[in-house]
Amino acid sequence: MTMQFSVLASGSTGNAFYIGTEKEKILVDAGLSGKEMTRLFKEINVDPNSLSRILVTHEHSDHIKGLGIFARKYDLPIYANEKTWKAMEHALGRIESEQKFIFNREETQTFGDIDVESFAVSHDAADPMFYSFHHNGKKVALVTDLGYVSERIKKTVEAADALIFEANHDVEMLRMGRYPWSVKRRILGDSGHVSNDDCALALKDIIDNQTKRIYLAHLSKDNNMKDLARMSVENGLHDYGFTVGMDFTLHDTDPKVPTPLYEVV
Ligand SMILES: [Zn+2]
Ligand SMILES: [Zn+2]
């Protein structure tokens, strides 16, 4: 039995990620409206009624916008750490106490036949964390919304078969763009987001023989473009001695269009 996943939606406007086996089906974040979330699942041919649970990374609205309504509609348990629960609860509407579960950071929980490992990231939220998924010796890691890629995170996500990794902005576009300086500083800072160049810089330490696919994720709507992100990361990695397309493949993600379900084999 294998794992399948889809980056349902990714970008500063809304994020959702699906990963599942025959037995266990997990949604990470529900950052689009309830209606949009249902549409995304329809597009990948997965019935939301078959979902087992929702894991939350952090309370920013691009990760929880449709969380309350989607969890109510499909009667799904929600997992987050305590600080994230506190920070997001008011935004969810009514959630039954039987639907609320704790997932601490730096913890591994086993759901059916998937082991899920959480790890903290440096980002301006209450207690942000991301996840890697292990099944039958295969590993998929999801890493976005972080200002700084620590050695610890690199260690945690290395040797993943597939990586979903942030390439948020082009530094020049951000600098020249229309955002106020305070916002620019936030994005560029250690608790903001990873730039295209820093993405390549981090990936060079993370990629190994195991790595087959990398998805560039959480692209800024205003300070990045798919082609630019791809080109910057590809060129960056080339300088570090990697050949995209030979050692592994690079994939786009989209704020509205899910990536095709991919089976990790
Ligand atoms: Zn985000
Ligand atoms: Zn965020």
mmCIF file of C-alpha atoms and ligand atoms in Angstrom:
data_model
loop_
_atom_site.group_PDB
_atom_site.id
_atom_site.type_symbol
_atom_site.label_atom_id
_atom_site.label_comp_id
_atom_site.label_asym_id
_atom_site.label_seq_id
_atom_site.Cartn_x
_atom_site.Cartn_y
_atom_site.Cartn_z
ATOM 1 C CA MET A 1 0.000 0.000 0.000
ATOM 2 C CA THR A 2 1.355 3.428 -0.866
ATOM 3 C CA MET A 3 0.930 7.060 0.101
ATOM 4 C CA GLN A 4 -0.654 9.549 -2.234
ATOM 5 C CA PHE A 5 -0.641 13.288 -1.877
ATOM 6 C CA SER A 6 -1.754 16.507 -3.531
ATOM 7 C CA VAL A 7 -0.899 20.105 -2.790
ATOM 8 C CA LEU A 8 -4.544 21.160 -2.986
ATOM 9 C CA ALA A 9 -3.787 24.867 -2.848
ATOM 10 C CA SER A 10 -0.687 26.845 -1.996
ATOM 11 C CA GLY A 11 0.171 30.519 -1.814
ATOM 12 C CA SER A 12 -0.308 33.543 0.373
ATOM 13 C CA THR A 13 -4.044 33.427 -0.464
ATOM 14 C CA GLY A 14 -4.764 29.983 0.939
ATOM 15 C CA ASN A 15 -3.179 26.642 1.737
ATOM 16 C CA ALA A 16 -4.325 23.041 1.952
ATOM 17 C CA PHE A 17 -2.504 19.736 1.592
ATOM 18 C CA TYR A 18 -3.843 16.217 1.309
ATOM 19 C CA ILE A 19 -2.004 12.980 2.039
ATOM 20 C CA GLY A 20 -3.478 9.528 2.402
ATOM 21 C CA THR A 21 -3.165 5.781 2.218
ATOM 22 C CA GLU A 22 -5.961 3.288 1.718
ATOM 23 C CA LYS A 23 -6.645 3.367 5.475
ATOM 24 C CA GLU A 24 -5.786 6.898 6.557
ATOM 25 C CA LYS A 25 -6.625 10.185 4.872
ATOM 26 C CA ILE A 26 -5.260 13.427 6.254
ATOM 27 C CA LEU A 27 -5.892 17.059 5.399
ATOM 28 C CA VAL A 28 -3.322 19.611 6.551
ATOM 29 C CA ASP A 29 -4.787 23.121 6.872
ATOM 30 C CA ALA A 30 -7.988 24.431 5.306
ATOM 31 C CA GLY A 31 -7.051 27.936 4.211
ATOM 32 C CA LEU A 32 -9.757 28.410 1.589
ATOM 33 C CA SER A 33 -13.517 28.757 2.073
ATOM 34 C CA GLY A 34 -15.488 25.597 2.882
ATOM 35 C CA LYS A 35 -16.942 25.571 -0.613
ATOM 36 C CA GLU A 36 -13.527 25.920 -2.221
ATOM 37 C CA MET A 37 -12.155 23.141 -0.030
ATOM 38 C CA THR A 38 -14.895 20.790 -1.234
ATOM 39 C CA ARG A 39 -14.166 21.749 -4.843
ATOM 40 C CA LEU A 40 -10.447 21.013 -4.420
ATOM 41 C CA PHE A 41 -11.209 17.506 -3.173
ATOM 42 C CA LYS A 42 -13.560 16.938 -6.066
ATOM 43 C CA GLU A 43 -10.785 17.876 -8.466
ATOM 44 C CA ILE A 44 -8.469 15.205 -7.102
ATOM 45 C CA ASN A 45 -11.288 12.664 -6.895
ATOM 46 C CA VAL A 46 -11.094 12.181 -3.153
ATOM 47 C CA ASP A 47 -14.364 12.169 -1.232
ATOM 48 C CA PRO A 48 -14.068 14.529 1.777
ATOM 49 C CA ASN A 49 -16.344 12.067 3.632
ATOM 50 C CA SER A 50 -13.465 9.600 3.532
ATOM 51 C CA LEU A 51 -11.111 11.946 5.419
ATOM 52 C CA SER A 52 -9.857 10.789 8.819
ATOM 53 C CA ARG A 53 -8.694 14.089 10.340
ATOM 54 C CA ILE A 54 -7.343 17.612 9.857
ATOM 55 C CA LEU A 55 -3.938 18.739 11.111
ATOM 56 C CA VAL A 56 -3.256 22.448 11.529
ATOM 57 C CA THR A 57 0.122 24.147 11.105
ATOM 58 C CA HIS A 58 -0.680 27.589 12.535
ATOM 59 C CA GLU A 59 -3.485 30.094 12.971
ATOM 60 C CA HIS A 60 -2.862 32.471 10.045
ATOM 61 C CA SER A 61 -6.023 32.868 7.998
ATOM 62 C CA ASP A 62 -4.423 31.507 4.813
ATOM 63 C CA HIS A 63 -4.273 28.191 6.714
ATOM 64 C CA ILE A 64 -7.545 28.114 8.655
ATOM 65 C CA LYS A 65 -10.072 30.182 6.692
ATOM 66 C CA GLY A 66 -12.379 27.243 5.933
ATOM 67 C CA LEU A 67 -11.298 25.041 8.837
ATOM 68 C CA GLY A 68 -14.324 25.426 11.122
ATOM 69 C CA ILE A 69 -16.939 25.049 8.432
ATOM 70 C CA PHE A 70 -15.161 22.154 6.684
ATOM 71 C CA ALA A 71 -14.620 20.263 9.960
ATOM 72 C CA ARG A 72 -18.303 20.691 10.866
ATOM 73 C CA LYS A 73 -19.542 19.673 7.441
ATOM 74 C CA TYR A 74 -17.575 16.405 7.356
ATOM 75 C CA ASP A 75 -17.472 15.859 11.122
ATOM 76 C CA LEU A 76 -13.686 15.748 11.313
ATOM 77 C CA PRO A 77 -11.368 15.832 14.322
ATOM 78 C CA ILE A 78 -8.931 18.764 14.336
ATOM 79 C CA TYR A 79 -5.356 18.512 15.643
ATOM 80 C CA ALA A 80 -3.175 21.458 16.665
ATOM 81 C CA ASN A 81 -0.851 22.356 19.513
ATOM 82 C CA GLU A 82 -2.230 24.192 22.550
ATOM 83 C CA LYS A 83 -1.017 27.671 21.661
ATOM 84 C CA THR A 84 -2.357 27.363 18.138
ATOM 85 C CA TRP A 85 -5.720 26.203 19.503
ATOM 86 C CA LYS A 86 -5.860 29.265 21.750
ATOM 87 C CA ALA A 87 -4.913 31.582 18.911
ATOM 88 C CA MET A 88 -7.358 30.209 16.335
ATOM 89 C CA GLU A 89 -10.346 29.033 18.331
ATOM 90 C CA HIS A 90 -12.285 32.300 18.103
ATOM 91 C CA ALA A 91 -12.074 32.187 14.306
ATOM 92 C CA LEU A 92 -13.521 28.704 13.860
ATOM 93 C CA GLY A 93 -17.100 28.997 15.051
ATOM 94 C CA ARG A 94 -18.518 26.184 17.145
ATOM 95 C CA ILE A 95 -16.281 23.122 17.445
ATOM 96 C CA GLU A 96 -17.412 20.249 19.690
ATOM 97 C CA SER A 97 -14.934 19.312 22.399
ATOM 98 C CA GLU A 98 -14.873 15.737 20.991
ATOM 99 C CA GLN A 99 -13.478 17.196 17.771
ATOM 100 C CA LYS A 100 -10.526 18.907 19.463
ATOM 101 C CA PHE A 101 -7.199 17.134 19.727
ATOM 102 C CA ILE A 102 -3.707 18.172 20.756
ATOM 103 C CA PHE A 103 -0.684 17.570 18.571
ATOM 104 C CA ASN A 104 2.420 18.934 20.307
ATOM 105 C CA ARG A 105 5.377 20.142 18.387
ATOM 106 C CA GLU A 106 8.395 17.844 18.090
ATOM 107 C CA GLU A 107 6.037 14.916 18.583
ATOM 108 C CA THR A 108 5.252 11.863 16.458
ATOM 109 C CA GLN A 109 1.695 10.557 16.374
ATOM 110 C CA THR A 110 0.588 7.429 14.576
ATOM 111 C CA PHE A 111 -2.675 7.587 12.658
ATOM 112 C CA GLY A 112 -3.640 4.257 11.096
ATOM 113 C CA ASP A 113 -0.651 3.328 8.959
ATOM 114 C CA ILE A 114 0.969 6.790 8.805
ATOM 115 C CA ASP A 115 3.456 8.181 11.341
ATOM 116 C CA VAL A 116 3.257 11.953 11.484
ATOM 117 C CA GLU A 117 6.165 13.935 12.887
ATOM 118 C CA SER A 118 5.758 17.606 13.757
ATOM 119 C CA PHE A 119 8.534 20.179 13.902
ATOM 120 C CA ALA A 120 8.652 23.822 14.944
ATOM 121 C CA VAL A 121 9.375 26.594 12.444
ATOM 122 C CA SER A 122 10.465 30.185 12.933
ATOM 123 C CA HIS A 123 7.420 32.219 11.835
ATOM 124 C CA ASP A 124 5.343 35.014 13.338
ATOM 125 C CA ALA A 125 2.482 32.893 14.720
ATOM 126 C CA ALA A 126 1.698 31.561 18.227
ATOM 127 C CA ASP A 127 3.451 28.191 17.894
ATOM 128 C CA PRO A 128 3.814 27.314 14.208
ATOM 129 C CA MET A 129 4.829 23.800 13.188
ATOM 130 C CA PHE A 130 4.888 21.661 10.071
ATOM 131 C CA TYR A 131 4.785 17.951 9.453
ATOM 132 C CA SER A 132 6.520 15.041 7.806
ATOM 133 C CA PHE A 133 4.680 11.820 6.971
ATOM 134 C CA HIS A 134 6.143 8.338 7.112
ATOM 135 C CA HIS A 135 4.642 5.204 5.622
ATOM 136 C CA ASN A 136 6.298 1.934 4.556
ATOM 137 C CA GLY A 137 9.764 3.484 4.556
ATOM 138 C CA LYS A 138 8.642 6.444 2.443
ATOM 139 C CA LYS A 139 8.684 10.020 3.615
ATOM 140 C CA VAL A 140 6.927 13.199 2.517
ATOM 141 C CA ALA A 141 7.722 16.533 4.185
ATOM 142 C CA LEU A 142 5.749 19.767 4.144
ATOM 143 C CA VAL A 143 7.721 22.938 4.954
ATOM 144 C CA THR A 144 6.341 26.438 4.348
ATOM 145 C CA ASP A 145 5.833 29.615 6.399
ATOM 146 C CA LEU A 146 9.281 29.935 7.883
ATOM 147 C CA GLY A 147 11.720 32.804 7.991
ATOM 148 C CA TYR A 148 14.762 30.714 8.494
ATOM 149 C CA VAL A 149 15.658 27.105 7.722
ATOM 150 C CA SER A 150 17.539 25.816 10.752
ATOM 151 C CA GLU A 151 19.953 22.893 10.740
ATOM 152 C CA ARG A 152 17.438 21.075 12.881
ATOM 153 C CA ILE A 153 14.712 21.419 10.264
ATOM 154 C CA LYS A 154 17.104 20.297 7.535
ATOM 155 C CA LYS A 155 17.866 17.193 9.589
ATOM 156 C CA THR A 156 14.192 16.504 10.195
ATOM 157 C CA VAL A 157 13.146 16.699 6.561
ATOM 158 C CA GLU A 158 16.238 15.274 4.860
ATOM 159 C CA ALA A 159 15.937 12.062 2.876
ATOM 160 C CA ALA A 160 12.305 12.751 2.045
ATOM 161 C CA ASP A 161 11.031 11.100 -1.129
ATOM 162 C CA ALA A 162 8.963 14.195 -1.822
ATOM 163 C CA LEU A 163 9.323 17.681 -0.405
ATOM 164 C CA ILE A 164 6.862 20.539 -0.454
ATOM 165 C CA PHE A 165 9.076 23.528 0.243
ATOM 166 C CA GLU A 166 8.491 27.258 0.447
ATOM 167 C CA ALA A 167 9.732 29.603 -2.298
ATOM 168 C CA ASN A 168 7.788 32.655 -1.177
ATOM 169 C CA HIS A 169 9.307 35.656 -2.857
ATOM 170 C CA ASP A 170 11.948 37.082 -5.097
ATOM 171 C CA VAL A 171 13.961 39.410 -2.873
ATOM 172 C CA GLU A 172 14.321 42.108 -5.568
ATOM 173 C CA MET A 173 10.614 42.058 -6.413
ATOM 174 C CA LEU A 174 9.784 42.396 -2.755
ATOM 175 C CA ARG A 175 12.266 45.219 -2.203
ATOM 176 C CA MET A 176 11.062 47.172 -5.234
ATOM 177 C CA GLY A 177 7.391 46.396 -4.685
ATOM 178 C CA ARG A 178 4.584 48.396 -3.165
ATOM 179 C CA TYR A 179 4.539 46.861 0.335
ATOM 180 C CA PRO A 180 5.271 49.206 3.232
ATOM 181 C CA TRP A 181 8.738 48.813 4.679
ATOM 182 C CA SER A 182 7.443 47.245 7.908
ATOM 183 C CA VAL A 183 5.767 44.473 5.925
ATOM 184 C CA LYS A 184 8.849 43.975 3.754
ATOM 185 C CA ARG A 185 10.933 43.670 6.877
ATOM 186 C CA ARG A 186 8.554 41.123 8.325
ATOM 187 C CA ILE A 187 8.673 38.952 5.209
ATOM 188 C CA LEU A 188 12.447 39.189 4.904
ATOM 189 C CA GLY A 189 13.052 38.619 8.606
ATOM 190 C CA ASP A 190 13.801 35.439 10.515
ATOM 191 C CA SER A 191 10.131 34.822 11.301
ATOM 192 C CA GLY A 192 8.797 35.614 7.845
ATOM 193 C CA HIS A 193 9.050 33.566 4.678
ATOM 194 C CA VAL A 194 11.727 31.799 2.620
ATOM 195 C CA SER A 195 12.864 33.542 -0.587
ATOM 196 C CA ASN A 196 13.581 31.747 -3.876
ATOM 197 C CA ASP A 197 17.341 31.995 -3.316
ATOM 198 C CA ASP A 198 17.140 30.789 0.273
ATOM 199 C CA CYS A 199 14.952 27.934 -0.896
ATOM 200 C CA ALA A 200 17.741 26.713 -3.202
ATOM 201 C CA LEU A 201 20.288 27.275 -0.450
ATOM 202 C CA ALA A 202 18.324 25.110 1.996
ATOM 203 C CA LEU A 203 17.434 22.452 -0.569
ATOM 204 C CA LYS A 204 21.067 21.815 -1.432
ATOM 205 C CA ASP A 205 21.558 20.454 2.100
ATOM 206 C CA ILE A 206 18.263 18.560 2.177
ATOM 207 C CA ILE A 207 18.217 16.800 -1.192
ATOM 208 C CA ASP A 208 19.762 13.359 -1.286
ATOM 209 C CA ASN A 209 19.524 10.216 -3.448
ATOM 210 C CA GLN A 210 16.110 9.514 -2.037
ATOM 211 C CA THR A 211 14.624 12.819 -3.194
ATOM 212 C CA LYS A 212 12.530 12.463 -6.333
ATOM 213 C CA ARG A 213 10.132 15.384 -6.334
ATOM 214 C CA ILE A 214 10.183 18.922 -4.998
ATOM 215 C CA TYR A 215 7.160 21.203 -5.045
ATOM 216 C CA LEU A 216 7.775 24.949 -4.790
ATOM 217 C CA ALA A 217 5.108 26.228 -2.447
ATOM 218 C CA HIS A 218 3.530 29.275 -0.791
ATOM 219 C CA LEU A 219 4.488 31.672 -3.602
ATOM 220 C CA SER A 220 3.624 35.291 -2.884
ATOM 221 C CA LYS A 221 0.959 36.682 -5.198
ATOM 222 C CA ASP A 222 2.687 40.069 -5.372
ATOM 223 C CA ASN A 223 6.369 39.286 -5.019
ATOM 224 C CA ASN A 224 6.909 36.165 -7.060
ATOM 225 C CA MET A 225 5.931 34.319 -10.236
ATOM 226 C CA LYS A 226 5.944 30.616 -10.940
ATOM 227 C CA ASP A 227 8.519 30.882 -13.735
ATOM 228 C CA LEU A 228 10.762 33.134 -11.716
ATOM 229 C CA ALA A 229 10.623 30.865 -8.653
ATOM 230 C CA ARG A 230 11.379 27.809 -10.725
ATOM 231 C CA MET A 231 14.222 29.490 -12.603
ATOM 232 C CA SER A 232 15.824 30.917 -9.450
ATOM 233 C CA VAL A 233 15.660 27.614 -7.594
ATOM 234 C CA GLU A 234 16.784 25.638 -10.633
ATOM 235 C CA ASN A 235 19.745 27.965 -11.279
ATOM 236 C CA GLY A 236 20.623 28.065 -7.595
ATOM 237 C CA LEU A 237 20.628 24.291 -7.358
ATOM 238 C CA HIS A 238 22.613 24.037 -10.569
ATOM 239 C CA ASP A 239 25.322 26.195 -8.998
ATOM 240 C CA TYR A 240 25.415 23.700 -6.130
ATOM 241 C CA GLY A 241 25.887 20.811 -8.538
ATOM 242 C CA PHE A 242 22.357 19.472 -8.934
ATOM 243 C CA THR A 243 20.619 18.913 -12.247
ATOM 244 C CA VAL A 244 16.883 19.408 -12.101
ATOM 245 C CA GLY A 245 15.137 16.785 -14.210
ATOM 246 C CA MET A 246 17.923 14.290 -13.703
ATOM 247 C CA ASP A 247 18.471 14.065 -9.961
ATOM 248 C CA PHE A 248 14.846 14.984 -9.156
ATOM 249 C CA THR A 249 11.956 16.942 -10.661
ATOM 250 C CA LEU A 250 10.677 20.400 -9.690
ATOM 251 C CA HIS A 251 6.940 21.121 -9.611
ATOM 252 C CA ASP A 252 4.763 24.187 -9.376
ATOM 253 C CA THR A 253 1.901 24.598 -6.968
ATOM 254 C CA ASP A 254 -1.066 26.901 -7.435
ATOM 255 C CA PRO A 255 -3.358 28.922 -5.158
ATOM 256 C CA LYS A 256 -6.463 27.400 -6.786
ATOM 257 C CA VAL A 257 -5.501 24.309 -8.760
ATOM 258 C CA PRO A 258 -4.507 21.100 -6.953
ATOM 259 C CA THR A 259 -1.397 19.226 -8.073
ATOM 260 C CA PRO A 260 -2.330 15.809 -9.530
ATOM 261 C CA LEU A 261 -2.446 13.062 -6.898
ATOM 262 C CA TYR A 262 1.030 11.605 -6.781
ATOM 263 C CA GLU A 263 1.767 8.135 -5.530
ATOM 264 C CA VAL A 264 4.996 7.857 -3.546
ATOM 265 C CA VAL A 265 6.710 4.707 -4.769
HETATM 266 ZN ZN ZN B 1 0.891 30.946 5.082
HETATM 267 ZN ZN ZN B 2 1.803 31.990 8.161
#
